[in-house]
Amino acid sequence: MGRTVIVCRLSLLLAFAAGTTPAQTEKPASASATGGDSGITVRTAMRNVDYHFTDRIIVNITSLNGRLTPKPGEIPVFDDKTSFGLDVDSAKITLTMTALTNDLNDYVFAKPDAPLKKLIASVHGDQLVTKGILSSKGGIAFETSGTVSVTPEGMIRVHTTKVTALHLPVKGLMDLLGLDTQKMLNTKEVEGVSADKDDLVLDPEKILPPPQLHGHLTSLKIENGVIDLTFGPEIGKAASAPIPESCGARNYVHFKGGSVRFGKLTMSDTDLELVDTSPADPFDFAIDHYNEQLMAGYSKTTRTGGLCVHMPDYDKLKQPAIAKK
């Protein structure tokens, strides 16, 4: 993540909001304090956010309600995005083909011995088309087309309807020989991916980089060249109440309750809302570069002691000039 030094102005504002001096810090929450009690759980809400899991893997979050789930005995630390997960009660998330392509290459099939390489994802009508190299079979170029659906368990099932290799159709030959994707493709070493006869089954909780997303996928659809994902509570599981917006913002990331740490600061009874300074388009937020966005923005303390942090979109920050050769 970004640098651990937060601008002095923000430090003073946070300290004032918490009724402490900058030198005072809170001890990490104990293991018993990270349970389900609403007073110490860090709830979160996002609205109209382009969320960067990495610089190349970006999803659009139309809406999200849930909570941060830290490791036992710890609290969420923004400078270490592996220190917490994102437990989703409900969400509407859009995945572009660029984001999916980058995710497949940079994360899902990133290991040197992964069976697939150089993948490109695209949409043709209601079909997901994937091109790439079958590295486990000597580097054979392939292309597959398939339909996408959600299993009752909340997994993503990609049902293969067409396969070509070296520009020749092979699906019919595979059927004739009694072969299927499961026999042709070894996914045992690929986290979050398994083969079921002609289908690939993807676990939405494991195919994205940290912070790890936990949630029950209820539906998805391919529309306008993107994949729309909808998450909702599992049957018999009650969702937490949404966080009321407090800064008058259209696009934001809000954290409420519990404790969080960023830089040298720990905020208890958290009420921290990150607000888009350019609401005409989605809030482009990069967890790996949150400090850069903090430094380029400004903060206001609310009447209840919370903090509204107004941030520019990450993609609008000035990039350093390229040095002349």
Short mmCIF file of N, CA and C in Angstrom, two decimals, residues 43-49 51 53 59-68 86-93 213-214 231 242-243 252-255:
data_model
loop_
_atom_site.label_atom_id
_atom_site.label_comp_id
_atom_site.label_asym_id
_atom_site.label_seq_id
_atom_site.Cartn_x
_atom_site.Cartn_y
_atom_site.Cartn_z
N ARG A 43 -18.52 -1.53 10.03
CA ARG A 43 -19.44 -1.64 8.90
C ARG A 43 -18.94 -0.74 7.77
N THR A 44 -19.30 -1.11 6.55
CA THR A 44 -18.87 -0.30 5.40
C THR A 44 -19.98 -0.21 4.37
N ALA A 45 -19.99 0.91 3.69
CA ALA A 45 -20.92 1.13 2.57
C ALA A 45 -20.17 1.84 1.47
N MET A 46 -20.44 1.46 0.23
CA MET A 46 -19.83 2.11 -0.92
C MET A 46 -20.93 2.44 -1.92
N ARG A 47 -20.80 3.59 -2.56
CA ARG A 47 -21.75 4.00 -3.58
C ARG A 47 -21.01 4.59 -4.77
N ASN A 48 -21.25 4.01 -5.94
CA ASN A 48 -20.71 4.52 -7.20
C ASN A 48 -19.20 4.71 -7.14
N VAL A 49 -18.51 3.60 -6.92
CA VAL A 49 -17.06 3.62 -6.74
C VAL A 49 -16.38 2.73 -7.78
N TYR A 51 -13.43 0.75 -7.82
CA TYR A 51 -12.56 0.25 -6.75
C TYR A 51 -11.38 -0.51 -7.34
N PHE A 53 -8.68 -3.05 -6.89
CA PHE A 53 -8.05 -4.12 -6.14
C PHE A 53 -6.54 -4.06 -6.37
N VAL A 59 -12.97 -2.73 -10.45
CA VAL A 59 -14.38 -3.05 -10.63
C VAL A 59 -15.21 -1.82 -10.29
N ASN A 60 -16.39 -1.72 -10.89
CA ASN A 60 -17.30 -0.65 -10.54
C ASN A 60 -18.30 -1.17 -9.52
N ILE A 61 -18.36 -0.52 -8.37
CA ILE A 61 -19.30 -0.88 -7.32
C ILE A 61 -20.42 0.15 -7.33
N THR A 62 -21.57 -0.24 -7.84
CA THR A 62 -22.72 0.65 -7.83
C THR A 62 -23.19 0.87 -6.40
N SER A 63 -23.27 -0.23 -5.64
CA SER A 63 -23.63 -0.13 -4.22
C SER A 63 -23.09 -1.35 -3.51
N LEU A 64 -22.75 -1.17 -2.23
CA LEU A 64 -22.26 -2.27 -1.41
C LEU A 64 -22.54 -1.97 0.05
N ASN A 65 -23.05 -2.95 0.77
CA ASN A 65 -23.22 -2.87 2.21
C ASN A 65 -22.60 -4.11 2.84
N GLY A 66 -21.81 -3.91 3.89
CA GLY A 66 -21.18 -5.06 4.53
C GLY A 66 -20.33 -4.63 5.69
N ARG A 67 -19.24 -5.38 5.92
CA ARG A 67 -18.37 -5.07 7.05
C ARG A 67 -16.95 -5.53 6.74
N LEU A 68 -15.98 -4.94 7.44
CA LEU A 68 -14.60 -5.37 7.33
C LEU A 68 -14.36 -6.49 8.35
N LEU A 86 -13.55 -8.41 3.17
CA LEU A 86 -14.73 -7.59 2.95
C LEU A 86 -15.94 -8.52 2.92
N ASP A 87 -16.70 -8.54 4.02
CA ASP A 87 -17.85 -9.42 4.17
C ASP A 87 -19.07 -8.67 3.62
N VAL A 88 -19.59 -9.13 2.49
CA VAL A 88 -20.64 -8.40 1.76
C VAL A 88 -22.02 -8.94 2.11
N ASP A 89 -22.90 -8.05 2.56
CA ASP A 89 -24.31 -8.40 2.74
C ASP A 89 -25.07 -8.26 1.42
N SER A 90 -24.83 -7.17 0.74
CA SER A 90 -25.47 -6.93 -0.56
C SER A 90 -24.56 -6.03 -1.39
N ALA A 91 -24.58 -6.25 -2.70
CA ALA A 91 -23.74 -5.44 -3.58
C ALA A 91 -24.16 -5.62 -5.02
N LYS A 92 -23.92 -4.58 -5.79
CA LYS A 92 -24.05 -4.64 -7.25
C LYS A 92 -22.70 -4.20 -7.82
N ILE A 93 -22.03 -5.13 -8.49
CA ILE A 93 -20.67 -4.91 -8.97
C ILE A 93 -20.61 -5.22 -10.46
N LEU A 213 -12.92 -10.86 -0.78
CA LEU A 213 -14.35 -10.61 -0.73
C LEU A 213 -15.08 -11.87 -0.28
N HIS A 214 -15.97 -11.72 0.71
CA HIS A 214 -16.81 -12.82 1.16
C HIS A 214 -18.26 -12.41 0.94
N PHE A 231 -24.84 -9.50 -5.34
CA PHE A 231 -24.65 -10.27 -4.12
C PHE A 231 -25.79 -9.96 -3.15
N PRO A 242 -28.03 -0.86 6.53
CA PRO A 242 -27.13 0.03 5.78
C PRO A 242 -26.69 1.22 6.63
N ILE A 243 -25.52 1.74 6.34
CA ILE A 243 -25.02 2.93 7.04
C ILE A 243 -25.66 4.17 6.44
N TYR A 252 -19.08 7.63 -2.57
CA TYR A 252 -18.31 7.60 -1.33
C TYR A 252 -17.97 6.17 -0.90
N VAL A 253 -17.01 6.10 0.04
CA VAL A 253 -16.70 4.88 0.79
C VAL A 253 -16.80 5.25 2.26
N HIS A 254 -17.65 4.54 3.01
CA HIS A 254 -17.94 4.92 4.40
C HIS A 254 -17.60 3.76 5.32
N PHE A 255 -16.92 4.06 6.44
CA PHE A 255 -16.61 3.09 7.48
C PHE A 255 -17.22 3.57 8.79
#
